[in-house]
Coordinates of C-alpha atoms in Angstrom, one line a residue:
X1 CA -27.2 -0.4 5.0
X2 CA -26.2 -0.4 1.0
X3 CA -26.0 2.9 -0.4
X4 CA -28.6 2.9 -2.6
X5 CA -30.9 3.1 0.4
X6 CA -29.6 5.4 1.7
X7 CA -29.5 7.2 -1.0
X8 CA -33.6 6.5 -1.7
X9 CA -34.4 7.1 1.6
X10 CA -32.9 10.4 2.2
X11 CA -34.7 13.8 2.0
X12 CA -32.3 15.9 2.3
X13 CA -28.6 16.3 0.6
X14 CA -26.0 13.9 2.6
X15 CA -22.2 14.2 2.4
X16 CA -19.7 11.0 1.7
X17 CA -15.8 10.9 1.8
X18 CA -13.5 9.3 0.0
X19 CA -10.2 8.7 1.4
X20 CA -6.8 7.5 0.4
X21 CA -5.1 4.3 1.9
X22 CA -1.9 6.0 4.1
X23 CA 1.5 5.5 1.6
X24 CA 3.0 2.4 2.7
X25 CA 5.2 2.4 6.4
X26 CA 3.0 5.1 7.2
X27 CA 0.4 4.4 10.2
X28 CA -3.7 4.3 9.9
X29 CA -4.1 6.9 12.6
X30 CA -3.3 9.4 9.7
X31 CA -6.7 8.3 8.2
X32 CA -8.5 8.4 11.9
X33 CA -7.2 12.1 11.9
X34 CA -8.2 13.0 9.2
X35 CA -11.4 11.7 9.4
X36 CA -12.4 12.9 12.8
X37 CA -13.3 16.1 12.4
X38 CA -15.2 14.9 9.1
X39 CA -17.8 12.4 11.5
X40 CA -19.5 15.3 13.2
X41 CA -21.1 15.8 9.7
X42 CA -22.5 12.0 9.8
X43 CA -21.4 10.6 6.7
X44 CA -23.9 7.4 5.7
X45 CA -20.6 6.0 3.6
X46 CA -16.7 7.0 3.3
X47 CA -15.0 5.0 0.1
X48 CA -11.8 3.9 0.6
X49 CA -9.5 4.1 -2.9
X50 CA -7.0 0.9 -3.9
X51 CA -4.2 1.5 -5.8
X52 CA -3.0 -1.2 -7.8
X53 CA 0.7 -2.3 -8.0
X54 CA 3.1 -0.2 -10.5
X55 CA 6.5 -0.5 -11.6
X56 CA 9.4 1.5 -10.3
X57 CA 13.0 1.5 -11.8
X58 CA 15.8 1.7 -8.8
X59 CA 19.2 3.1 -10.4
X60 CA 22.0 1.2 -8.8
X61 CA 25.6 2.4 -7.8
X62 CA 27.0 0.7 -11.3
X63 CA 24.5 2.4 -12.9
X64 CA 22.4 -0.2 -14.0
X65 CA 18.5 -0.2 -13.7
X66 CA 16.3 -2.3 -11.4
X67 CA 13.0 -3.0 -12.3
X68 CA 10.6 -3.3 -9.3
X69 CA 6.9 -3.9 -9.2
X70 CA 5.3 -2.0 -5.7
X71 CA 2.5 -1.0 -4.6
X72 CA 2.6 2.5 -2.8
X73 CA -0.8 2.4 -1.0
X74 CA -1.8 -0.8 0.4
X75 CA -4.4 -1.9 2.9
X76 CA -7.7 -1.3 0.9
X77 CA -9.9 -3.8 2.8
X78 CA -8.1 -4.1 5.9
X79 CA -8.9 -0.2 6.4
X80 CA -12.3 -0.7 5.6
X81 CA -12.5 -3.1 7.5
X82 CA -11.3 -1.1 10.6
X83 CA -13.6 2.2 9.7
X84 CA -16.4 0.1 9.8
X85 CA -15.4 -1.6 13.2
X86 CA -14.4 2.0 14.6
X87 CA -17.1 4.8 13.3
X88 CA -19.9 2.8 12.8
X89 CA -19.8 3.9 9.2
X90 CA -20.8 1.7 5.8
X91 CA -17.5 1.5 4.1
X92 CA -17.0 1.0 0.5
X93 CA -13.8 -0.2 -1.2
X94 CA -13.2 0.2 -4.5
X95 CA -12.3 -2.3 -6.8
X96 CA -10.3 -2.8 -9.6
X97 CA -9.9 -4.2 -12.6
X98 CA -6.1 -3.7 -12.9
X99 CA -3.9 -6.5 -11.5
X100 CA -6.2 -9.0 -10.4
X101 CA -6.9 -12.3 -12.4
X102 CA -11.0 -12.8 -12.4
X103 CA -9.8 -15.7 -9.7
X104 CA -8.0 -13.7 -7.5
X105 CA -11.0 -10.8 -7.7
X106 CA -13.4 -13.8 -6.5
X107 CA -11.3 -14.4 -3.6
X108 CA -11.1 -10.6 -3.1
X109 CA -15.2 -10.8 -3.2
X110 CA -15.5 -13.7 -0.8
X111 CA -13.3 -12.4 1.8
X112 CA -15.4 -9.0 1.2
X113 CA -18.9 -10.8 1.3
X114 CA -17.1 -12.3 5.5
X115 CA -16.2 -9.1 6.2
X116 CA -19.9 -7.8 6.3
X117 CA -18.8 -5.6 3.8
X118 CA -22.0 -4.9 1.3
X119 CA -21.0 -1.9 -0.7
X120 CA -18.7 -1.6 -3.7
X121 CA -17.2 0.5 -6.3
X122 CA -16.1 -1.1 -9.4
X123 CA -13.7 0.5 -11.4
X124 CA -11.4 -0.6 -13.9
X125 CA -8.3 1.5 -12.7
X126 CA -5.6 3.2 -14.1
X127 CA -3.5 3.3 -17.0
X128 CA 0.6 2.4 -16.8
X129 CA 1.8 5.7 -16.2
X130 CA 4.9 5.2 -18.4
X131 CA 2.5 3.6 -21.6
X132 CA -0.5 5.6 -21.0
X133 CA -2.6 2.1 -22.0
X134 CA -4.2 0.0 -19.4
X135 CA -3.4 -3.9 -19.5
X136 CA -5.7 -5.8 -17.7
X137 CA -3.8 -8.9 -16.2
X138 CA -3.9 -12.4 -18.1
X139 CA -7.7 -14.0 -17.3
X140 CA -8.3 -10.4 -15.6
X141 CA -11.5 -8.0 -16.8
X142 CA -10.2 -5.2 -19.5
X143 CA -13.4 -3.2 -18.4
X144 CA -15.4 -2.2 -15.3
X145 CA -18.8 -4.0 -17.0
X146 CA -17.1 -7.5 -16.5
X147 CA -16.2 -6.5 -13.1
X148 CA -19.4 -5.2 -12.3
X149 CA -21.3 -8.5 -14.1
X150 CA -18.6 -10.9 -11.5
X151 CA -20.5 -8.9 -8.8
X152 CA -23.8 -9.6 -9.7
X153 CA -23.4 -12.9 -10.8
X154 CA -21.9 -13.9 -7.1
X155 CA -24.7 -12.3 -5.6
X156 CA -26.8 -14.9 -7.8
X157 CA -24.6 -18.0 -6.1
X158 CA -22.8 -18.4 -9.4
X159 CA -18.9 -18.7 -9.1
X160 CA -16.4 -19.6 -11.4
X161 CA -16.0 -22.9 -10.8
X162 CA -19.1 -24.4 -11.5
X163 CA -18.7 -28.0 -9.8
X164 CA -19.3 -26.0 -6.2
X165 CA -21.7 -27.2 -4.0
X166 CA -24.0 -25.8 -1.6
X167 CA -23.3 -22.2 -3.0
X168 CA -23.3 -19.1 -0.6
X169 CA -24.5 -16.2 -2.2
X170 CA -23.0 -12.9 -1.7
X171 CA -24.9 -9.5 -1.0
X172 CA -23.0 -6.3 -2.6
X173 CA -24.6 -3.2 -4.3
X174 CA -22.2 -2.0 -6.7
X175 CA -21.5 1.4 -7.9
X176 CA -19.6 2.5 -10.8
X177 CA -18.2 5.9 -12.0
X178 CA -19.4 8.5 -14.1
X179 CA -17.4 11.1 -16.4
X180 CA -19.7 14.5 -17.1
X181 CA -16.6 15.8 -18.9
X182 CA -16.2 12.4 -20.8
X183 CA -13.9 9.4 -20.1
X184 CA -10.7 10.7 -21.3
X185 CA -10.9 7.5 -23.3
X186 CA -13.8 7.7 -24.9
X187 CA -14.0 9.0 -28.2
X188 CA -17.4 10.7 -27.6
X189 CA -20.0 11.5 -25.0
X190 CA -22.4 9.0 -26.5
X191 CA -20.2 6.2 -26.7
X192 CA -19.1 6.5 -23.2
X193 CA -23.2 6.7 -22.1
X194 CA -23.7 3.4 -23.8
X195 CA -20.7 1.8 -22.0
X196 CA -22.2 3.6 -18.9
X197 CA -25.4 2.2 -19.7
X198 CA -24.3 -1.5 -20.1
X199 CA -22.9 -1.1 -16.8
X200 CA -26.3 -0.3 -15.0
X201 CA -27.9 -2.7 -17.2
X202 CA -25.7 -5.4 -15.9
X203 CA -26.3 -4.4 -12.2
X204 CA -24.9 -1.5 -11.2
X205 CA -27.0 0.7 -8.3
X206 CA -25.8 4.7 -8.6
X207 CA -23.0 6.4 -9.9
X208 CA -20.4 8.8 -8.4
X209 CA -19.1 11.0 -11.2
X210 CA -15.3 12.3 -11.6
X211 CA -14.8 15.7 -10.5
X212 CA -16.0 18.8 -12.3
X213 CA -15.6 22.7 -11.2
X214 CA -18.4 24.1 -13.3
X215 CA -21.8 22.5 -12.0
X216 CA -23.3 23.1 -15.6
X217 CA -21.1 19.7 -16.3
X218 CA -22.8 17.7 -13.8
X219 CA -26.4 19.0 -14.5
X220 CA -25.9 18.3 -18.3
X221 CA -24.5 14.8 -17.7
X222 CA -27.7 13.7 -15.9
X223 CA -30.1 14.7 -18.3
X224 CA -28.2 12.9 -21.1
X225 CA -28.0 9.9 -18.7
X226 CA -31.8 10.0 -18.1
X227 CA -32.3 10.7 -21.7
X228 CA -30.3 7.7 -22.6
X229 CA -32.6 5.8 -20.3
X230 CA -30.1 5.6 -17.1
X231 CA -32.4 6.0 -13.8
X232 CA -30.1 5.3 -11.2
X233 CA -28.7 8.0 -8.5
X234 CA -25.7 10.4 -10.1
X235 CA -23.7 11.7 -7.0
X236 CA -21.5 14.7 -7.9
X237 CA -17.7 14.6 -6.6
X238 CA -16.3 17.6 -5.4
X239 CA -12.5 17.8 -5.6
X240 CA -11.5 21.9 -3.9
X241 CA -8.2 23.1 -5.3
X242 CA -5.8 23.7 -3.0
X243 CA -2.4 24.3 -4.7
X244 CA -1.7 26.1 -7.3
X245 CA -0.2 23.5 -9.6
X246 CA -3.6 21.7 -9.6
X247 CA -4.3 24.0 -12.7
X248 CA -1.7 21.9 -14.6
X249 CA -2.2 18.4 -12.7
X250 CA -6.3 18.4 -12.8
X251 CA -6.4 19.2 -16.3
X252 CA -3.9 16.9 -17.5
X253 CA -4.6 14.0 -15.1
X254 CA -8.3 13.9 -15.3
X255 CA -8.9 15.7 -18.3
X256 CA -11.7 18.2 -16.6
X257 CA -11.6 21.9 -17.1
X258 CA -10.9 24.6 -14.7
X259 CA -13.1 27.6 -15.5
X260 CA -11.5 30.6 -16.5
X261 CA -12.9 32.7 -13.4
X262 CA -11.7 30.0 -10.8
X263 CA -8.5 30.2 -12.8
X264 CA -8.0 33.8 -12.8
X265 CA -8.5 34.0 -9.1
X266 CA -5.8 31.3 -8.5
X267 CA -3.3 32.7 -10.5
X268 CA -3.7 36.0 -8.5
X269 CA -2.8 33.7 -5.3
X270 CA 0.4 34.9 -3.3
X271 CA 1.1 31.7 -2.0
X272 CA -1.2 28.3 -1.6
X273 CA -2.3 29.5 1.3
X274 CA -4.3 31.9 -0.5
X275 CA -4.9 29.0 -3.1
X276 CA -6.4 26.8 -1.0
X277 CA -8.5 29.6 0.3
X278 CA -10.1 29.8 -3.3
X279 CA -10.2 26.6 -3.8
X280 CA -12.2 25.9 -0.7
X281 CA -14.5 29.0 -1.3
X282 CA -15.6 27.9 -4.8
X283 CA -16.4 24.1 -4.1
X284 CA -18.9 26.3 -1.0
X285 CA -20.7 27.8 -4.0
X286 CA -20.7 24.4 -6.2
X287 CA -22.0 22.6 -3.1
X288 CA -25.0 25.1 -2.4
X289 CA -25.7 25.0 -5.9
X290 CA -26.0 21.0 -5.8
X291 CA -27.8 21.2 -2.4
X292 CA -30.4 23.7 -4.0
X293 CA -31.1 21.3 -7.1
X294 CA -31.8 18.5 -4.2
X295 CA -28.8 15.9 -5.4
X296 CA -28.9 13.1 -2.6
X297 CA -25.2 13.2 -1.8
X298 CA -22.3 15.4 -2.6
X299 CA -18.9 13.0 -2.3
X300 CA -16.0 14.9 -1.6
X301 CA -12.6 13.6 -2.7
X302 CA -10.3 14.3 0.2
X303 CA -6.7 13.2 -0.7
X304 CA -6.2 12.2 3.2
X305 CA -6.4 15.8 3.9
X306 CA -9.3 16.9 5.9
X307 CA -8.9 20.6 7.1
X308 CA -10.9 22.0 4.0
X309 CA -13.3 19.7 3.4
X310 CA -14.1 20.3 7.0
X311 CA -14.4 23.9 5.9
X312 CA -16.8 23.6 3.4
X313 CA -18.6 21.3 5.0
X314 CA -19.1 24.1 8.0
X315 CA -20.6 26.4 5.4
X316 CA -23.1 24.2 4.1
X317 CA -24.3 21.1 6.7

């Protein structure tokens, strides 16, 4: 089923997961436990992130530098593939802009489309961590939109090489991500609605927005998408705290604030214990508060760890 059926067809609030491909050596019954407990709460979806490759420097006995290009978290389709296969569960890879040549994301999209699988997030992906500026790859997209138009135009039969016969269309829905605190790119709100806009416009189904701990974020970024003219589903992400150095991370990774209150408490924390106690108790009230204003889904970003999102989902489904 593509998610935005479920997500029309619902009447009552649903909750998704997203999960983190295990760090490479590492098994995929890590992500079987930690999604167990999560399936009593019937998730329609679980998104499953992809990590593009990244350059690591290895400092040798002589003392010289070795420059290696790895990527830390692979098996993005393969572990969609085998969610699908093992819960029953629509599954939907994200992908990226970052390291793939538009060639290599058709490939990516064919092998997708035999797969069975139907649902998508297109993202453009991160910035180099070490120049702060994203480089897409030579013949690659620079922005999600292109992405999301190679998407819809292989669901219309057209590929890039034109001289194919006999073309199989493919059958994705395609979300894309939404900032309520702004892309930390973008120079304002408006400018990153019209990019968001394009997006939809060029095929794009729902949106899943970034994280935000105040729900005022959320409930003012939807009225300035529907008075920009954008129509399509706006999941809120929910992202609980749960160490007490997320105060500096969160802010500086993802540019989102952290309210003073949620703040305050935190910093009274003994230990992260205590911290993760907070953090779990405040995305409760955000949830009920997104439940009570009747949002179709609430996706909850679990970092491969399960045991508080299986707490807050107690509380509230």
């Amino acid at each position: 089923m593509k998610v935005p059926d479920i997500l029309n067809s619902t009447k009552k609030t649903l909750v998704s997961f997203e999960i983190l491909p295990p760090l490479k050596g590492h098994s995929i019954e890590s992500i079987y436990k930690a999604l167990d407990p999560l399936m009593e709460f019937k998730p329609p979806y679980i998104n499953v992130t992809y990590h593009q490759e990244e350059a690591v420097y290895k400092k040798h006995a002589s003392g010289l530098l070795e420059k290696r290009i790895i990527r830390k978290r692979p098996g993005t389709v393969a572990i969609s593939a085998a969610l699908q296969y093992k819960f029953g569960v629509e599954v939907v890879p994200h992908i990226i802009c970052g390291g793939f040549t538009k060639e290599e994301t058709e490939n990516a999209l064919i092998e997708l489309n035999f797969l069975g699988i139907h649902n998508l997030l297109a993202i453009r992906g991160d910035a180099d961590k070490n120049t702060r500026m994203f480089v897409p790859e030579e013949h690659g997209h620079p922005h999600a939109l292109g992405l999301v138009k190679q998407i819809t135009d292989l669901n219309k039969g057209i590929y890039l090489d034109e001289e194919i016969e006999n073309k199989t269309r493919s059958s994705f829905s395609v979300g894309v991500a939404g900032y309520p605190e702004k892309h930390m790119e973008a120079p304002n709100m408006a400018s990153d609605l019209d990019f968001l806009k394009q997006k939809i416009e060029a095929g794009a189904e729902y949106i899943v927005t970034q994280m935000f701990y105040e729900n005022k974020h959320y409930f003012n970024f939807v009225k300035r998408c529907r008075d920009a003219g954008i129509q399509v589903p706006i999941i809120p992400g929910i992202k609980p705290i749960s160490i007490a150095n997320h105060l500096n991370i969160i802010p500086k990774t993802f540019h989102v604030e952290i309210p003073e209150a949620l703040e305050k408490e935190i910093k009274q924390c003994a230990n992260n214990d205590a911290v993760r106690q907070v953090g779990t108790e405040w995305a409760i009230m955000q949830s009920k508060e997104l439940i009570n204003a009747g949002v179709p889904v609430i996706h909850y970003y679990t970092m491969g760890k399960s045991d508080n999102i299986e707490n807050i989902c107690k509380n509230i489904f």
